[in-house]
């Protein structure tokens, strides 16, 4: 009975994966991509930076791109990118990461009081919960 339940669970997971509507991209290790979504066309990847050691560095490259577009008069507040199979969403609130373009997003980095990006646990907040600065390094280090 246990083997039948396990087999059914694997079959269901395979079926859900096969029915995925998301695009299938080939990701190169260490490459940060911008996800271009032209009107009426499927999404495509454009290389932003190579040799990025981790997803946070990719998020920083995407933030630079977002700010450059805004300074040139653009109005799009969100930039979508990809790094090694994960999608990176950068907006005014911070950085979120997801496994698909349309699925759940998980908060990864928040804005500090001065607009920089930081890991949420490193942000000091005032009594109202508003970010005020990056927390100081722990004593003894």
PDB file of C-alpha atoms in Angstrom:
ATOM      1  CA  UNK A   1       0.000   0.000   0.000  1.00  0.00           C
ATOM      2  CA  UNK A   2       2.809   2.415   0.939  1.00  0.00           C
ATOM      3  CA  UNK A   3       4.541   1.784  -2.409  1.00  0.00           C
ATOM      4  CA  UNK A   4       1.312   2.577  -4.285  1.00  0.00           C
ATOM      5  CA  UNK A   5       0.892   5.875  -2.412  1.00  0.00           C
ATOM      6  CA  UNK A   6       4.531   6.825  -3.065  1.00  0.00           C
ATOM      7  CA  UNK A   7       4.191   5.940  -6.760  1.00  0.00           C
ATOM      8  CA  UNK A   8       0.999   8.003  -7.008  1.00  0.00           C
ATOM      9  CA  UNK A   9       2.723  10.998  -5.382  1.00  0.00           C
ATOM     10  CA  UNK A  10       5.640  10.826  -7.843  1.00  0.00           C
ATOM     11  CA  UNK A  11       3.247  10.485 -10.784  1.00  0.00           C
ATOM     12  CA  UNK A  12       1.250  13.523  -9.613  1.00  0.00           C
ATOM     13  CA  UNK A  13       4.426  15.584  -9.207  1.00  0.00           C
ATOM     14  CA  UNK A  14       5.594  14.595 -12.699  1.00  0.00           C
ATOM     15  CA  UNK A  15       2.197  15.478 -14.162  1.00  0.00           C
ATOM     16  CA  UNK A  16       2.171  18.908 -12.521  1.00  0.00           C
ATOM     17  CA  UNK A  17       5.710  19.562 -13.757  1.00  0.00           C
ATOM     18  CA  UNK A  18       4.802  18.491 -17.276  1.00  0.00           C
ATOM     19  CA  UNK A  19       1.802  20.839 -17.342  1.00  0.00           C
ATOM     20  CA  UNK A  20       3.847  23.890 -16.365  1.00  0.00           C
ATOM     21  CA  UNK A  21       2.992  26.882 -18.553  1.00  0.00           C
ATOM     22  CA  UNK A  22       6.252  28.721 -17.880  1.00  0.00           C
ATOM     23  CA  UNK A  23       8.948  29.131 -20.516  1.00  0.00           C
ATOM     24  CA  UNK A  24      11.863  26.720 -20.496  1.00  0.00           C
ATOM     25  CA  UNK A  25      15.175  28.590 -20.399  1.00  0.00           C
ATOM     26  CA  UNK A  26      18.776  27.380 -20.518  1.00  0.00           C
ATOM     27  CA  UNK A  27      20.752  29.062 -17.722  1.00  0.00           C
ATOM     28  CA  UNK A  28      24.539  29.343 -17.745  1.00  0.00           C
ATOM     29  CA  UNK A  29      26.286  29.121 -14.353  1.00  0.00           C
ATOM     30  CA  UNK A  30      27.240  32.527 -12.947  1.00  0.00           C
ATOM     31  CA  UNK A  31      25.334  34.525 -15.561  1.00  0.00           C
ATOM     32  CA  UNK A  32      22.823  37.195 -14.556  1.00  0.00           C
ATOM     33  CA  UNK A  33      19.990  37.721 -17.026  1.00  0.00           C
ATOM     34  CA  UNK A  34      17.315  40.333 -17.636  1.00  0.00           C
ATOM     35  CA  UNK A  35      13.971  38.764 -18.563  1.00  0.00           C
ATOM     36  CA  UNK A  36      12.576  40.714 -21.514  1.00  0.00           C
ATOM     37  CA  UNK A  37       8.817  40.373 -21.967  1.00  0.00           C
ATOM     38  CA  UNK A  38       7.920  41.918 -25.330  1.00  0.00           C
ATOM     39  CA  UNK A  39       4.206  42.481 -25.941  1.00  0.00           C
ATOM     40  CA  UNK A  40       2.659  39.428 -27.628  1.00  0.00           C
ATOM     41  CA  UNK A  41       5.896  37.410 -27.582  1.00  0.00           C
ATOM     42  CA  UNK A  42       7.270  34.793 -25.186  1.00  0.00           C
ATOM     43  CA  UNK A  43       9.777  36.001 -22.570  1.00  0.00           C
ATOM     44  CA  UNK A  44      13.453  35.878 -23.506  1.00  0.00           C
ATOM     45  CA  UNK A  45      16.717  36.190 -21.582  1.00  0.00           C
ATOM     46  CA  UNK A  46      19.253  38.979 -22.148  1.00  0.00           C
ATOM     47  CA  UNK A  47      22.689  38.763 -20.495  1.00  0.00           C
ATOM     48  CA  UNK A  48      23.311  41.547 -17.946  1.00  0.00           C
ATOM     49  CA  UNK A  49      26.529  40.308 -16.322  1.00  0.00           C
ATOM     50  CA  UNK A  50      28.763  37.247 -16.330  1.00  0.00           C
ATOM     51  CA  UNK A  51      30.862  35.753 -13.528  1.00  0.00           C
ATOM     52  CA  UNK A  52      28.407  36.635 -10.753  1.00  0.00           C
ATOM     53  CA  UNK A  53      29.311  34.562  -7.688  1.00  0.00           C
ATOM     54  CA  UNK A  54      25.851  34.563  -6.078  1.00  0.00           C
ATOM     55  CA  UNK A  55      22.273  35.666  -6.616  1.00  0.00           C
ATOM     56  CA  UNK A  56      22.698  38.807  -4.478  1.00  0.00           C
ATOM     57  CA  UNK A  57      25.305  40.115  -6.931  1.00  0.00           C
ATOM     58  CA  UNK A  58      22.872  39.496  -9.773  1.00  0.00           C
ATOM     59  CA  UNK A  59      20.208  41.432  -7.837  1.00  0.00           C
ATOM     60  CA  UNK A  60      22.662  44.337  -7.506  1.00  0.00           C
ATOM     61  CA  UNK A  61      23.313  44.339 -11.282  1.00  0.00           C
ATOM     62  CA  UNK A  62      19.542  44.339 -11.904  1.00  0.00           C
ATOM     63  CA  UNK A  63      19.087  47.216  -9.414  1.00  0.00           C
ATOM     64  CA  UNK A  64      21.724  49.219 -11.303  1.00  0.00           C
ATOM     65  CA  UNK A  65      19.814  48.567 -14.517  1.00  0.00           C
ATOM     66  CA  UNK A  66      16.482  49.568 -12.922  1.00  0.00           C
ATOM     67  CA  UNK A  67      17.922  52.846 -11.625  1.00  0.00           C
ATOM     68  CA  UNK A  68      19.547  53.656 -14.988  1.00  0.00           C
ATOM     69  CA  UNK A  69      16.196  53.203 -16.753  1.00  0.00           C
ATOM     70  CA  UNK A  70      14.444  55.411 -14.197  1.00  0.00           C
ATOM     71  CA  UNK A  71      17.103  58.143 -14.555  1.00  0.00           C
ATOM     72  CA  UNK A  72      16.585  58.101 -18.331  1.00  0.00           C
ATOM     73  CA  UNK A  73      12.888  58.844 -17.789  1.00  0.00           C
ATOM     74  CA  UNK A  74      11.464  55.326 -17.648  1.00  0.00           C
ATOM     75  CA  UNK A  75       8.497  54.591 -15.418  1.00  0.00           C
ATOM     76  CA  UNK A  76       8.801  50.838 -14.896  1.00  0.00           C
ATOM     77  CA  UNK A  77       9.486  50.283 -11.189  1.00  0.00           C
ATOM     78  CA  UNK A  78      10.092  46.525 -11.469  1.00  0.00           C
ATOM     79  CA  UNK A  79      12.915  44.678 -13.217  1.00  0.00           C
ATOM     80  CA  UNK A  80      12.769  40.909 -13.633  1.00  0.00           C
ATOM     81  CA  UNK A  81      15.926  38.888 -13.991  1.00  0.00           C
ATOM     82  CA  UNK A  82      17.153  35.339 -13.652  1.00  0.00           C
ATOM     83  CA  UNK A  83      20.144  33.610 -12.115  1.00  0.00           C
ATOM     84  CA  UNK A  84      20.895  29.870 -12.311  1.00  0.00           C
ATOM     85  CA  UNK A  85      17.286  28.767 -12.577  1.00  0.00           C
ATOM     86  CA  UNK A  86      15.789  31.286 -10.126  1.00  0.00           C
ATOM     87  CA  UNK A  87      13.909  34.420 -11.084  1.00  0.00           C
ATOM     88  CA  UNK A  88      14.831  37.708  -9.407  1.00  0.00           C
ATOM     89  CA  UNK A  89      12.271  40.496  -8.999  1.00  0.00           C
ATOM     90  CA  UNK A  90      13.673  43.923  -8.075  1.00  0.00           C
ATOM     91  CA  UNK A  91      11.331  46.802  -7.218  1.00  0.00           C
ATOM     92  CA  UNK A  92      11.008  49.789  -4.858  1.00  0.00           C
ATOM     93  CA  UNK A  93      10.438  47.476  -1.865  1.00  0.00           C
ATOM     94  CA  UNK A  94      13.463  45.269  -2.406  1.00  0.00           C
ATOM     95  CA  UNK A  95      14.296  41.900  -3.963  1.00  0.00           C
ATOM     96  CA  UNK A  96      12.118  38.815  -4.192  1.00  0.00           C
ATOM     97  CA  UNK A  97      13.115  35.443  -5.608  1.00  0.00           C
ATOM     98  CA  UNK A  98      10.909  32.793  -7.218  1.00  0.00           C
ATOM     99  CA  UNK A  99      11.171  29.527  -9.091  1.00  0.00           C
ATOM    100  CA  UNK A 100       8.918  30.741 -11.914  1.00  0.00           C
ATOM    101  CA  UNK A 101       7.880  34.018 -13.509  1.00  0.00           C
ATOM    102  CA  UNK A 102       4.290  33.780 -12.306  1.00  0.00           C
ATOM    103  CA  UNK A 103       4.578  31.683  -9.142  1.00  0.00           C
ATOM    104  CA  UNK A 104       5.248  32.491  -5.510  1.00  0.00           C
ATOM    105  CA  UNK A 105       7.942  35.008  -4.621  1.00  0.00           C
ATOM    106  CA  UNK A 106      10.041  34.936  -1.476  1.00  0.00           C
ATOM    107  CA  UNK A 107      11.461  38.087   0.083  1.00  0.00           C
ATOM    108  CA  UNK A 108      15.265  38.080  -0.107  1.00  0.00           C
ATOM    109  CA  UNK A 109      16.513  41.646   0.363  1.00  0.00           C
ATOM    110  CA  UNK A 110      14.886  44.800   1.729  1.00  0.00           C
ATOM    111  CA  UNK A 111      15.609  48.480   1.350  1.00  0.00           C
ATOM    112  CA  UNK A 112      17.415  50.270   4.144  1.00  0.00           C
ATOM    113  CA  UNK A 113      16.323  53.736   5.234  1.00  0.00           C
ATOM    114  CA  UNK A 114      18.684  55.265   2.682  1.00  0.00           C
ATOM    115  CA  UNK A 115      17.516  53.033  -0.191  1.00  0.00           C
ATOM    116  CA  UNK A 116      20.319  50.468  -0.242  1.00  0.00           C
ATOM    117  CA  UNK A 117      19.570  46.744  -0.449  1.00  0.00           C
ATOM    118  CA  UNK A 118      20.351  44.545   2.559  1.00  0.00           C
ATOM    119  CA  UNK A 119      19.454  41.154   3.986  1.00  0.00           C
ATOM    120  CA  UNK A 120      16.294  41.739   6.093  1.00  0.00           C
ATOM    121  CA  UNK A 121      17.916  40.719   9.404  1.00  0.00           C
ATOM    122  CA  UNK A 122      20.599  43.383   8.957  1.00  0.00           C
ATOM    123  CA  UNK A 123      18.139  46.284   8.866  1.00  0.00           C
ATOM    124  CA  UNK A 124      17.571  48.336  11.994  1.00  0.00           C
ATOM    125  CA  UNK A 125      14.018  49.672  12.348  1.00  0.00           C
ATOM    126  CA  UNK A 126      12.444  52.419  14.423  1.00  0.00           C
ATOM    127  CA  UNK A 127       9.428  51.972  16.732  1.00  0.00           C
ATOM    128  CA  UNK A 128       7.004  52.103  13.786  1.00  0.00           C
ATOM    129  CA  UNK A 129       8.866  49.375  11.887  1.00  0.00           C
ATOM    130  CA  UNK A 130      10.266  51.772   9.298  1.00  0.00           C
ATOM    131  CA  UNK A 131      13.845  50.931   8.214  1.00  0.00           C
ATOM    132  CA  UNK A 132      16.376  53.469   9.481  1.00  0.00           C
ATOM    133  CA  UNK A 133      19.803  52.000   8.650  1.00  0.00           C
ATOM    134  CA  UNK A 134      21.889  48.869   8.389  1.00  0.00           C
ATOM    135  CA  UNK A 135      22.465  47.358  11.824  1.00  0.00           C
ATOM    136  CA  UNK A 136      26.025  47.656  13.161  1.00  0.00           C
ATOM    137  CA  UNK A 137      28.324  44.636  13.145  1.00  0.00           C
ATOM    138  CA  UNK A 138      28.086  42.439  16.258  1.00  0.00           C
ATOM    139  CA  UNK A 139      30.528  43.412  18.995  1.00  0.00           C
ATOM    140  CA  UNK A 140      33.770  41.480  19.173  1.00  0.00           C
ATOM    141  CA  UNK A 141      34.254  41.296  15.405  1.00  0.00           C
TER     142      UNK A 141
END
